[in-house]
Coordinates of C-alpha atoms in Angstrom, one line a residue:
X1 CA -58.3 28.7 -29.0
X2 CA -56.5 29.3 -32.2
X3 CA -54.8 32.3 -30.7
X4 CA -53.6 30.2 -27.8
X5 CA -52.0 27.7 -30.0
X6 CA -50.2 30.1 -32.2
X7 CA -46.5 29.3 -32.6
X8 CA -44.1 31.3 -30.5
X9 CA -41.7 31.1 -33.3
X10 CA -44.0 32.1 -36.1
X11 CA -44.0 35.6 -37.4
X12 CA -46.3 37.7 -35.2
X13 CA -49.0 39.8 -36.6
X14 CA -48.2 43.5 -37.1
X15 CA -49.2 45.3 -33.9
X16 CA -48.0 48.8 -34.4
X17 CA -45.0 50.8 -33.2
X18 CA -46.3 51.1 -29.6
X19 CA -46.2 47.3 -29.2
X20 CA -42.7 47.1 -30.7
X21 CA -41.5 49.7 -28.3
X22 CA -43.1 47.9 -25.4
X23 CA -41.0 44.9 -26.3
X24 CA -37.8 46.8 -27.2
X25 CA -37.5 48.9 -24.0
X26 CA -37.2 45.9 -21.6
X27 CA -34.9 44.2 -24.0
X28 CA -32.6 47.3 -24.1
X29 CA -32.5 47.2 -20.3
X30 CA -31.8 43.5 -20.2
X31 CA -29.0 43.9 -22.7
X32 CA -27.6 46.8 -20.7
X33 CA -27.7 45.0 -17.4
X34 CA -26.4 41.7 -18.8
X35 CA -23.2 43.2 -20.1
X36 CA -22.7 45.8 -17.5
X37 CA -20.6 43.9 -15.0
X38 CA -18.5 42.4 -17.8
X39 CA -17.7 45.8 -19.2
X40 CA -17.0 47.4 -15.9
X41 CA -14.5 44.6 -15.0
X42 CA -12.6 45.3 -18.2
X43 CA -12.6 49.1 -17.6
X44 CA -11.4 48.4 -14.0
X45 CA -8.7 46.0 -15.1
X46 CA -5.9 48.4 -14.6
X47 CA -7.1 49.3 -11.1
X48 CA -7.8 45.6 -10.2
X49 CA -4.2 44.6 -11.0
X50 CA -2.7 47.7 -9.4
X51 CA -4.8 47.8 -6.3
X52 CA -2.3 46.1 -3.9
X53 CA 0.3 48.7 -4.7
X54 CA -1.9 51.7 -4.8
X55 CA -4.2 50.6 -2.0
X56 CA -7.3 50.9 -4.1
X57 CA -6.4 54.5 -5.0
X58 CA -7.3 56.0 -8.4
X59 CA -4.1 58.0 -8.2
X60 CA -2.3 57.7 -11.6
X61 CA 1.1 56.3 -12.2
X62 CA 3.2 58.8 -14.2
X63 CA 6.2 57.7 -16.0
X64 CA 7.4 56.3 -19.2
X65 CA 5.0 54.5 -21.5
X66 CA 4.0 53.9 -25.0
X67 CA 5.1 57.4 -25.9
X68 CA 8.5 56.7 -24.5
X69 CA 10.7 58.0 -21.8
X70 CA 11.1 57.3 -18.1
X71 CA 10.2 54.6 -15.7
X72 CA 6.8 54.1 -14.1
X73 CA 6.3 53.6 -10.4
X74 CA 5.3 50.0 -10.8
X75 CA 8.8 49.0 -10.0
X76 CA 9.8 48.0 -13.5
X77 CA 12.7 49.3 -15.6
X78 CA 10.8 49.0 -18.9
X79 CA 10.3 51.8 -21.4
X80 CA 6.6 51.1 -20.8
X81 CA 4.6 51.8 -17.6
X82 CA 3.5 48.2 -17.1
X83 CA 1.6 46.4 -14.4
X84 CA 3.5 43.3 -13.3
X85 CA 0.6 41.3 -14.8
X86 CA -1.0 42.1 -18.1
X87 CA -4.6 43.3 -18.1
X88 CA -5.1 40.3 -20.3
X89 CA -5.3 38.4 -17.0
X90 CA -8.6 40.1 -16.2
X91 CA -9.7 39.6 -19.8
X92 CA -9.0 35.8 -19.4
X93 CA -11.0 35.6 -16.2
X94 CA -13.7 37.7 -17.8
X95 CA -14.1 35.5 -20.9
X96 CA -13.1 31.9 -20.1
X97 CA -16.3 31.1 -18.0
X98 CA -18.4 32.8 -20.7
X99 CA -16.7 30.7 -23.4
X100 CA -17.3 27.4 -21.5
X101 CA -20.9 28.3 -20.9
X102 CA -21.6 29.3 -24.5
X103 CA -19.8 26.2 -25.9
X104 CA -21.6 23.5 -23.8
X105 CA -24.8 25.1 -22.5
X106 CA -26.8 25.0 -25.8
X107 CA -26.9 21.2 -25.6
X108 CA -28.5 21.1 -22.2
X109 CA -29.7 24.6 -21.2
X110 CA -33.2 23.7 -22.5
X111 CA -33.6 21.7 -19.3
X112 CA -33.6 24.9 -17.2
X113 CA -36.5 27.4 -17.3
X114 CA -35.7 30.9 -18.4
X115 CA -36.9 32.3 -15.1
X116 CA -34.3 30.3 -13.2
X117 CA -31.6 31.3 -15.6
X118 CA -32.2 35.0 -15.1
X119 CA -32.1 34.5 -11.3
X120 CA -28.7 32.9 -11.6
X121 CA -27.5 35.8 -13.7
X122 CA -28.7 38.3 -11.1
X123 CA -27.0 36.4 -8.2
X124 CA -23.7 36.0 -10.0
X125 CA -23.6 39.6 -11.1
X126 CA -24.3 40.7 -7.5
X127 CA -21.5 38.4 -6.2
X128 CA -19.0 39.8 -8.7
X129 CA -19.5 43.4 -7.6
X130 CA -19.3 42.4 -3.9
X131 CA -16.2 40.2 -4.3
X132 CA -14.2 42.8 -6.3
X133 CA -15.3 45.7 -4.0
X134 CA -14.2 44.0 -0.8
X135 CA -11.3 42.0 -2.2
X136 CA -8.0 42.0 -0.3
X137 CA -6.0 40.2 -3.0
X138 CA -5.8 40.2 -6.7
X139 CA -6.9 36.6 -6.6
X140 CA -10.1 37.4 -4.9
X141 CA -10.7 40.2 -7.4
X142 CA -10.2 37.7 -10.3
X143 CA -12.8 35.4 -8.7
X144 CA -15.2 38.3 -8.8
X145 CA -14.4 38.9 -12.4
X146 CA -15.2 35.2 -13.0
X147 CA -18.6 35.6 -11.5
X148 CA -19.2 38.6 -13.8
X149 CA -18.2 36.4 -16.7
X150 CA -20.6 33.6 -15.7
X151 CA -23.5 36.1 -15.4
X152 CA -22.8 37.7 -18.8
X153 CA -22.3 34.4 -20.6
X154 CA -25.4 32.7 -19.3
X155 CA -27.4 35.8 -19.8
X156 CA -26.3 36.4 -23.4
X157 CA -26.9 32.8 -24.4
X158 CA -30.4 32.8 -22.7
X159 CA -31.6 36.2 -24.0
X160 CA -30.4 35.6 -27.5
X161 CA -32.4 32.3 -27.5
X162 CA -35.4 34.1 -26.0
X163 CA -35.5 36.6 -28.8
X164 CA -36.8 33.9 -31.2
X165 CA -40.1 33.9 -29.3
X166 CA -40.8 37.5 -30.1
X167 CA -40.8 39.6 -33.3
X168 CA -37.7 40.8 -35.0
X169 CA -37.6 44.2 -33.2
X170 CA -36.4 42.7 -29.9
X171 CA -33.0 41.7 -31.4
X172 CA -32.3 45.3 -32.3
X173 CA -33.4 46.4 -28.8
X174 CA -31.1 43.7 -27.3
X175 CA -28.1 44.8 -29.5
X176 CA -28.7 48.4 -28.6
X177 CA -28.8 47.6 -24.9
X178 CA -25.6 45.6 -24.9
X179 CA -23.9 48.4 -26.8
X180 CA -25.3 50.8 -24.2
X181 CA -23.9 48.7 -21.4
X182 CA -20.4 49.4 -22.8
X183 CA -21.0 53.1 -23.0
X184 CA -22.7 53.5 -19.7
X185 CA -20.6 51.0 -17.7
X186 CA -17.2 52.3 -19.0
X187 CA -18.3 55.9 -18.8
X188 CA -19.7 55.7 -15.3
X189 CA -16.7 53.9 -14.0
X190 CA -14.3 56.4 -15.6
X191 CA -16.4 59.4 -14.4
X192 CA -16.9 58.2 -10.8
X193 CA -13.2 57.4 -10.3
X194 CA -12.1 60.6 -12.1
X195 CA -14.4 62.5 -9.7
X196 CA -12.5 61.1 -6.7
X197 CA -14.5 58.0 -5.8
X198 CA -12.5 54.9 -5.1
X199 CA -13.0 51.8 -7.3
X200 CA -14.6 50.0 -4.2
X201 CA -17.2 52.7 -3.8
X202 CA -17.9 52.9 -7.5
X203 CA -18.5 49.2 -7.8
X204 CA -20.8 49.2 -4.7
X205 CA -22.9 51.9 -6.3
X206 CA -23.3 49.7 -9.4
X207 CA -25.0 47.0 -7.3
X208 CA -28.2 48.7 -8.5
X209 CA -27.7 47.1 -11.9
X210 CA -28.8 43.5 -11.0
X211 CA -31.9 45.0 -9.3
X212 CA -32.8 46.8 -12.6
X213 CA -32.2 43.5 -14.4
X214 CA -34.6 41.7 -12.1
X215 CA -37.3 44.4 -12.6
X216 CA -36.9 44.5 -16.4
X217 CA -37.3 40.7 -16.9
X218 CA -39.9 39.8 -14.3
X219 CA -42.1 43.0 -14.4
X220 CA -41.5 44.9 -17.6
X221 CA -41.0 42.2 -20.3
X222 CA -44.3 41.1 -21.9
X223 CA -44.2 37.4 -22.8
X224 CA -46.3 35.6 -25.4
X225 CA -49.5 34.1 -23.8
X226 CA -48.3 30.5 -24.2
X227 CA -44.8 31.1 -22.9
X228 CA -44.0 29.6 -19.4
X229 CA -40.7 30.9 -18.0
X230 CA -40.9 28.6 -14.9
X231 CA -41.3 25.3 -16.8
X232 CA -38.5 23.3 -18.5
X233 CA -38.6 23.3 -22.3
X234 CA -39.4 19.6 -22.5
X235 CA -42.0 19.6 -19.7
X236 CA -45.4 21.0 -19.0
X237 CA -48.4 21.6 -21.3
X238 CA -46.3 23.0 -24.1
X239 CA -44.5 19.7 -24.6
X240 CA -47.2 18.4 -27.0
X241 CA -47.4 21.6 -29.0
X242 CA -45.5 20.8 -32.1
X243 CA -45.0 24.4 -33.0
X244 CA -43.7 25.3 -29.6
X245 CA -40.7 23.0 -30.0
X246 CA -38.2 24.8 -32.1
X247 CA -35.4 22.2 -31.6
X248 CA -37.6 19.0 -31.9
X249 CA -38.2 16.8 -34.8
X250 CA -41.6 16.4 -36.2
X251 CA -41.0 12.7 -36.8
X252 CA -38.4 10.2 -35.6
X253 CA -36.4 8.4 -38.3
X254 CA -37.0 4.8 -38.7
X255 CA -33.3 3.9 -38.7
X256 CA -31.1 5.8 -36.2
X257 CA -28.0 5.5 -38.4
X258 CA -29.7 7.6 -41.1
X259 CA -30.4 10.6 -38.9
X260 CA -31.4 13.5 -41.1
X261 CA -33.0 15.6 -38.3
X262 CA -33.3 19.2 -38.8
X263 CA -32.6 20.0 -35.2
X264 CA -30.2 19.2 -32.4
X265 CA -33.0 18.3 -30.1
X266 CA -34.3 15.7 -32.6
X267 CA -30.8 14.1 -32.7
X268 CA -30.5 14.2 -28.9
X269 CA -33.9 12.5 -28.4
X270 CA -33.3 10.0 -31.1
X271 CA -29.9 9.0 -29.8
X272 CA -31.1 8.7 -26.2
X273 CA -33.3 5.8 -27.1
X274 CA -30.3 3.7 -27.7
X275 CA -28.0 4.8 -24.9
X276 CA -29.5 2.2 -22.6
X277 CA -28.4 -0.6 -24.9
X278 CA -24.8 -1.4 -24.3
X279 CA -24.2 -2.8 -27.7
X280 CA -25.3 0.4 -29.4
X281 CA -23.6 2.9 -27.1
X282 CA -20.7 3.8 -29.4
X283 CA -22.9 3.9 -32.4
X284 CA -25.3 6.2 -30.8
X285 CA -22.5 8.6 -29.8
X286 CA -21.3 8.7 -33.4
X287 CA -24.9 9.3 -34.4
X288 CA -25.2 12.3 -32.0
X289 CA -21.9 13.8 -33.1
X290 CA -22.8 13.4 -36.7
X291 CA -26.1 15.2 -36.2
X292 CA -24.7 18.0 -34.0
X293 CA -21.8 18.5 -36.4
X294 CA -24.1 19.0 -39.3
X295 CA -26.0 21.7 -37.4
X296 CA -22.9 23.5 -36.3
X297 CA -21.3 23.3 -39.8
X298 CA -24.0 25.7 -41.1
X299 CA -23.0 28.2 -38.5
X300 CA -19.3 28.3 -39.3
X301 CA -19.8 31.0 -41.9
X302 CA -21.1 33.2 -39.1
X303 CA -18.9 32.2 -36.2
X304 CA -15.5 32.5 -38.0
X305 CA -15.8 36.2 -39.1
X306 CA -17.3 37.2 -35.8
X307 CA -14.6 35.4 -33.9
X308 CA -11.8 37.0 -36.0
X309 CA -13.2 40.5 -35.3
X310 CA -13.3 39.9 -31.6
X311 CA -9.8 38.3 -31.6
X312 CA -8.3 41.4 -33.2
X313 CA -10.2 44.0 -31.1
X314 CA -9.6 42.3 -27.7
X315 CA -5.9 41.9 -28.6
X316 CA -5.9 45.6 -29.0
X317 CA -8.0 46.3 -25.9
X318 CA -6.2 44.1 -23.4
X319 CA -2.8 43.6 -25.1
X320 CA -1.9 47.0 -26.6
X321 CA -3.9 49.8 -24.9
X322 CA -2.1 49.5 -21.6
X323 CA 1.2 50.1 -23.5
X324 CA -0.1 53.1 -25.4
X325 CA 0.7 55.7 -22.7
X326 CA 1.5 59.3 -23.5
X327 CA 3.2 60.9 -20.5
X328 CA 2.9 64.4 -21.9
X329 CA -0.9 64.2 -21.8
X330 CA -2.9 65.8 -19.0
X331 CA -4.5 62.4 -18.4
X332 CA -2.7 59.9 -16.2
X333 CA -1.9 56.4 -17.3
X334 CA -4.9 54.9 -15.5
X335 CA -7.2 57.6 -16.8
X336 CA -6.0 57.2 -20.4
X337 CA -6.7 53.4 -20.1
X338 CA -10.2 54.0 -18.8
X339 CA -11.1 56.5 -21.5
X340 CA -9.7 54.1 -24.2
X341 CA -12.2 51.6 -22.9
X342 CA -15.0 54.2 -22.8
X343 CA -14.6 55.4 -26.3
X344 CA -14.4 51.8 -27.6
X345 CA -17.7 51.1 -25.9
X346 CA -19.2 54.2 -27.4
X347 CA -18.3 52.9 -30.8
X348 CA -19.8 49.5 -30.0
X349 CA -23.0 51.2 -28.9
X350 CA -23.4 53.3 -32.0
X351 CA -22.9 50.4 -34.4
X352 CA -25.0 47.9 -32.4
X353 CA -27.8 50.4 -32.6
X354 CA -27.5 50.8 -36.3
X355 CA -29.5 47.7 -37.2
X356 CA -32.6 49.8 -37.5
X357 CA -31.1 51.8 -40.4
X358 CA -28.3 49.8 -42.0
X359 CA -27.5 46.1 -42.4
X360 CA -24.1 44.6 -43.5
X361 CA -24.2 41.1 -44.9
X362 CA -20.4 40.8 -45.5
X363 CA -19.1 40.6 -41.9
X364 CA -15.7 39.4 -43.2
X365 CA -15.0 42.9 -44.4
X366 CA -15.1 44.1 -40.8
X367 CA -12.8 41.2 -39.8
X368 CA -10.2 42.4 -42.3
X369 CA -10.5 46.0 -41.2
X370 CA -10.2 45.0 -37.5
X371 CA -7.0 43.1 -38.2
X372 CA -5.6 46.1 -39.9
X373 CA -6.3 48.1 -36.7
X374 CA -4.5 45.5 -34.6
X375 CA -1.4 45.6 -36.8
X376 CA -1.4 49.5 -36.9
X377 CA -1.5 49.8 -33.1
X378 CA 1.0 47.1 -32.5
X379 CA 3.5 48.9 -34.8
X380 CA 2.6 52.1 -32.9
X381 CA 3.6 50.5 -29.6
X382 CA 6.9 49.5 -31.1
X383 CA 7.8 52.7 -32.9
X384 CA 5.9 55.4 -31.0
X385 CA 4.8 57.3 -34.2
X386 CA 1.3 58.3 -33.0
X387 CA 1.5 62.0 -32.1
X388 CA -0.9 62.1 -29.1
X389 CA -3.5 60.3 -27.1
X390 CA -6.4 61.9 -29.1
X391 CA -5.2 60.0 -32.3
X392 CA -5.6 56.8 -30.4
X393 CA -9.0 57.8 -29.1
X394 CA -10.2 58.1 -32.8
X395 CA -8.8 54.7 -33.7
X396 CA -10.3 53.1 -30.7
X397 CA -13.7 54.6 -31.5
X398 CA -13.5 53.2 -35.0
X399 CA -12.4 49.8 -33.6
X400 CA -15.6 49.8 -31.5
X401 CA -17.8 50.6 -34.6
X402 CA -16.4 47.6 -36.4
X403 CA -16.9 45.2 -33.5
X404 CA -20.4 46.3 -32.7
X405 CA -21.5 46.1 -36.4
X406 CA -20.0 42.6 -36.7
X407 CA -21.9 41.4 -33.7
X408 CA -25.4 42.7 -34.4
X409 CA -25.3 41.9 -38.1
X410 CA -24.1 38.4 -37.5
X411 CA -27.1 37.6 -35.2
X412 CA -29.5 39.5 -37.4
X413 CA -28.7 37.3 -40.5
X414 CA -28.6 34.1 -38.4
X415 CA -32.2 34.9 -37.3
X416 CA -33.2 35.5 -40.9
X417 CA -31.4 32.6 -42.6
X418 CA -32.0 29.7 -40.2
X419 CA -35.2 27.7 -40.0
X420 CA -37.7 28.2 -37.2
X421 CA -36.9 24.9 -35.6
X422 CA -33.2 25.5 -35.6
X423 CA -33.2 29.2 -34.8
X424 CA -33.2 29.0 -30.9
X425 CA -30.2 26.7 -31.0
X426 CA -28.4 28.6 -33.7
X427 CA -28.6 32.0 -31.8
X428 CA -27.2 30.4 -28.7
X429 CA -24.5 28.3 -30.4
X430 CA -23.2 31.2 -32.6
X431 CA -22.7 33.3 -29.6
X432 CA -19.6 31.2 -28.9
X433 CA -17.8 32.9 -31.8
X434 CA -17.1 36.2 -30.1
X435 CA -16.1 34.6 -26.8
X436 CA -13.8 32.1 -28.6
X437 CA -12.0 35.0 -30.5
X438 CA -11.6 36.9 -27.2
X439 CA -10.2 33.9 -25.4
X440 CA -7.7 33.2 -28.1
X441 CA -6.5 36.8 -28.0
X442 CA -5.5 36.4 -24.3
X443 CA -2.4 34.3 -24.9
X444 CA -1.2 36.7 -27.6
X445 CA -1.9 39.7 -25.3
X446 CA 0.2 38.1 -22.5
X447 CA 3.1 37.5 -24.9
X448 CA 3.0 41.0 -26.3
X449 CA 2.8 42.5 -22.7
X450 CA 5.8 40.5 -21.5
X451 CA 7.8 41.3 -24.7
X452 CA 7.4 45.0 -24.5
X453 CA 7.6 45.3 -20.7
X454 CA 10.8 43.3 -20.5
X455 CA 12.6 45.8 -22.7

C-alpha cells in the first residue's frame, strides 16, 4: 500500500544501471521520433521551395553564390543563387505552430491525458510526411510543414512534462534522442537524396518514424505503477492523492486577493471559484494573471538565454546558410545546404548527449558565443572571405554544439532548481524559450535574404 501511494514526483529509489537504461532507451527513441519530422522539413527547405521549378528533382542549381560570381538558374540576377522565397518561410511554418502550442498549452494541457497527446503527435507527423510528399504546390508543402511543427511542439511539451514522473536519467535520454533526431534526420535526407532518391520517395520512407514513436511510447516505456496515461490530470483515482498533483495547492487561501500559491494549478482552481460571480470577474482575472506572472517570472533567467541562443543559430541556419554557396566546390548548392544542416545537427547531438559527463550552469556564455557566430557568418556573406565550404562546415558544427548544450543544460537546471509541485509546469513553460527565439529570427532572416538577393 505504501508503495502504491509513493509520489510520482519524489526521488525514486536507486534501482541500478539496468533500470536506468530501461527508462532511457524508450526516451531516446521518443526524443528522436518527436523531432524527426521537424528536422527533416528544415533539411528539405531548399527542395520544398524549389520543387515547382525543379519538378521535385534533387539536381543542383549551379551558379553564383555566397562565394561570388555568376547567376543561378533560379531566374534571379543576384550575386547569390537565391530561391525566390527565403528558406525562412519553411522555418516560420515549422516554428510558429510550435510556439503557439508551447505558449498557451501549459495552462490547459493537463486536461488531456498523455496517451491522447501522443496519438495526436503520431497523426500530425504522419500527415506532414504525406502532405509534403504528394504536394503539388509550395502552399500544400508549407501546410505539411505546419503539421510537423504541431507534432513536434505538442510532443516536446508533453514529454518534457512527463520526465518529472521518472528519475533524472530520462531527461538525459530525451536530450540525447532529440539530438539524435537532428543527426539521423538530416543525414538520412541528405544521403537518400544524394544517392538519387527524389525528395518525395525519401519522405515516404520516413513514414516509419511515427510507427516507431507509437511502439516506443505504448509498448516500450515503463510507467510508474500509479501513472494513468488515459485519465485527465484532474480526474480519476489520482485526484485525491496530494503527492500526485504537482501543480495543485495543498490548501486554498482564505482570501483570493492574497494568493500566494506555489503553483499555477492552485491559482487556476482558486480563481475559478469566483468566475461565476459577475461582480468579481475582473478581480479574479487580475488574481490569475498575478499568480501566473509570479510563476513565469522565476523562469525568465532560463528562457531568455535559451531564446537568444536559438535566435542566433536559426538566423544562421535559415537566413545565412542558403547564401553561403561556394560554386567551386564539388557539392552543388542544394547539397551544400543539406550538409550544412546535417553537420549542425551532429553538433547538437554531441552536446545534448553531454549531460552525462559535463554540466554548464552559465547558459548565457553560450548565448554570447552564438551571437558571435551569427555576426561572423553575416560578415562572411557580405565580403566572401571564407576560403571554402569546409571552413563553414567547422563553424556550423561548432554552432550546433552551442545550441545543443544550451538546450539540455537549461532543462537540467530547471528540473533541479524548481520545486516538485512546480516542476511539471516549469518544464513545459520554459520550452517556449527556444521556439520564441526561432520565431523572432524569421523576420530578420527574410530581411537579410531579400537584401542580399536583390543585389
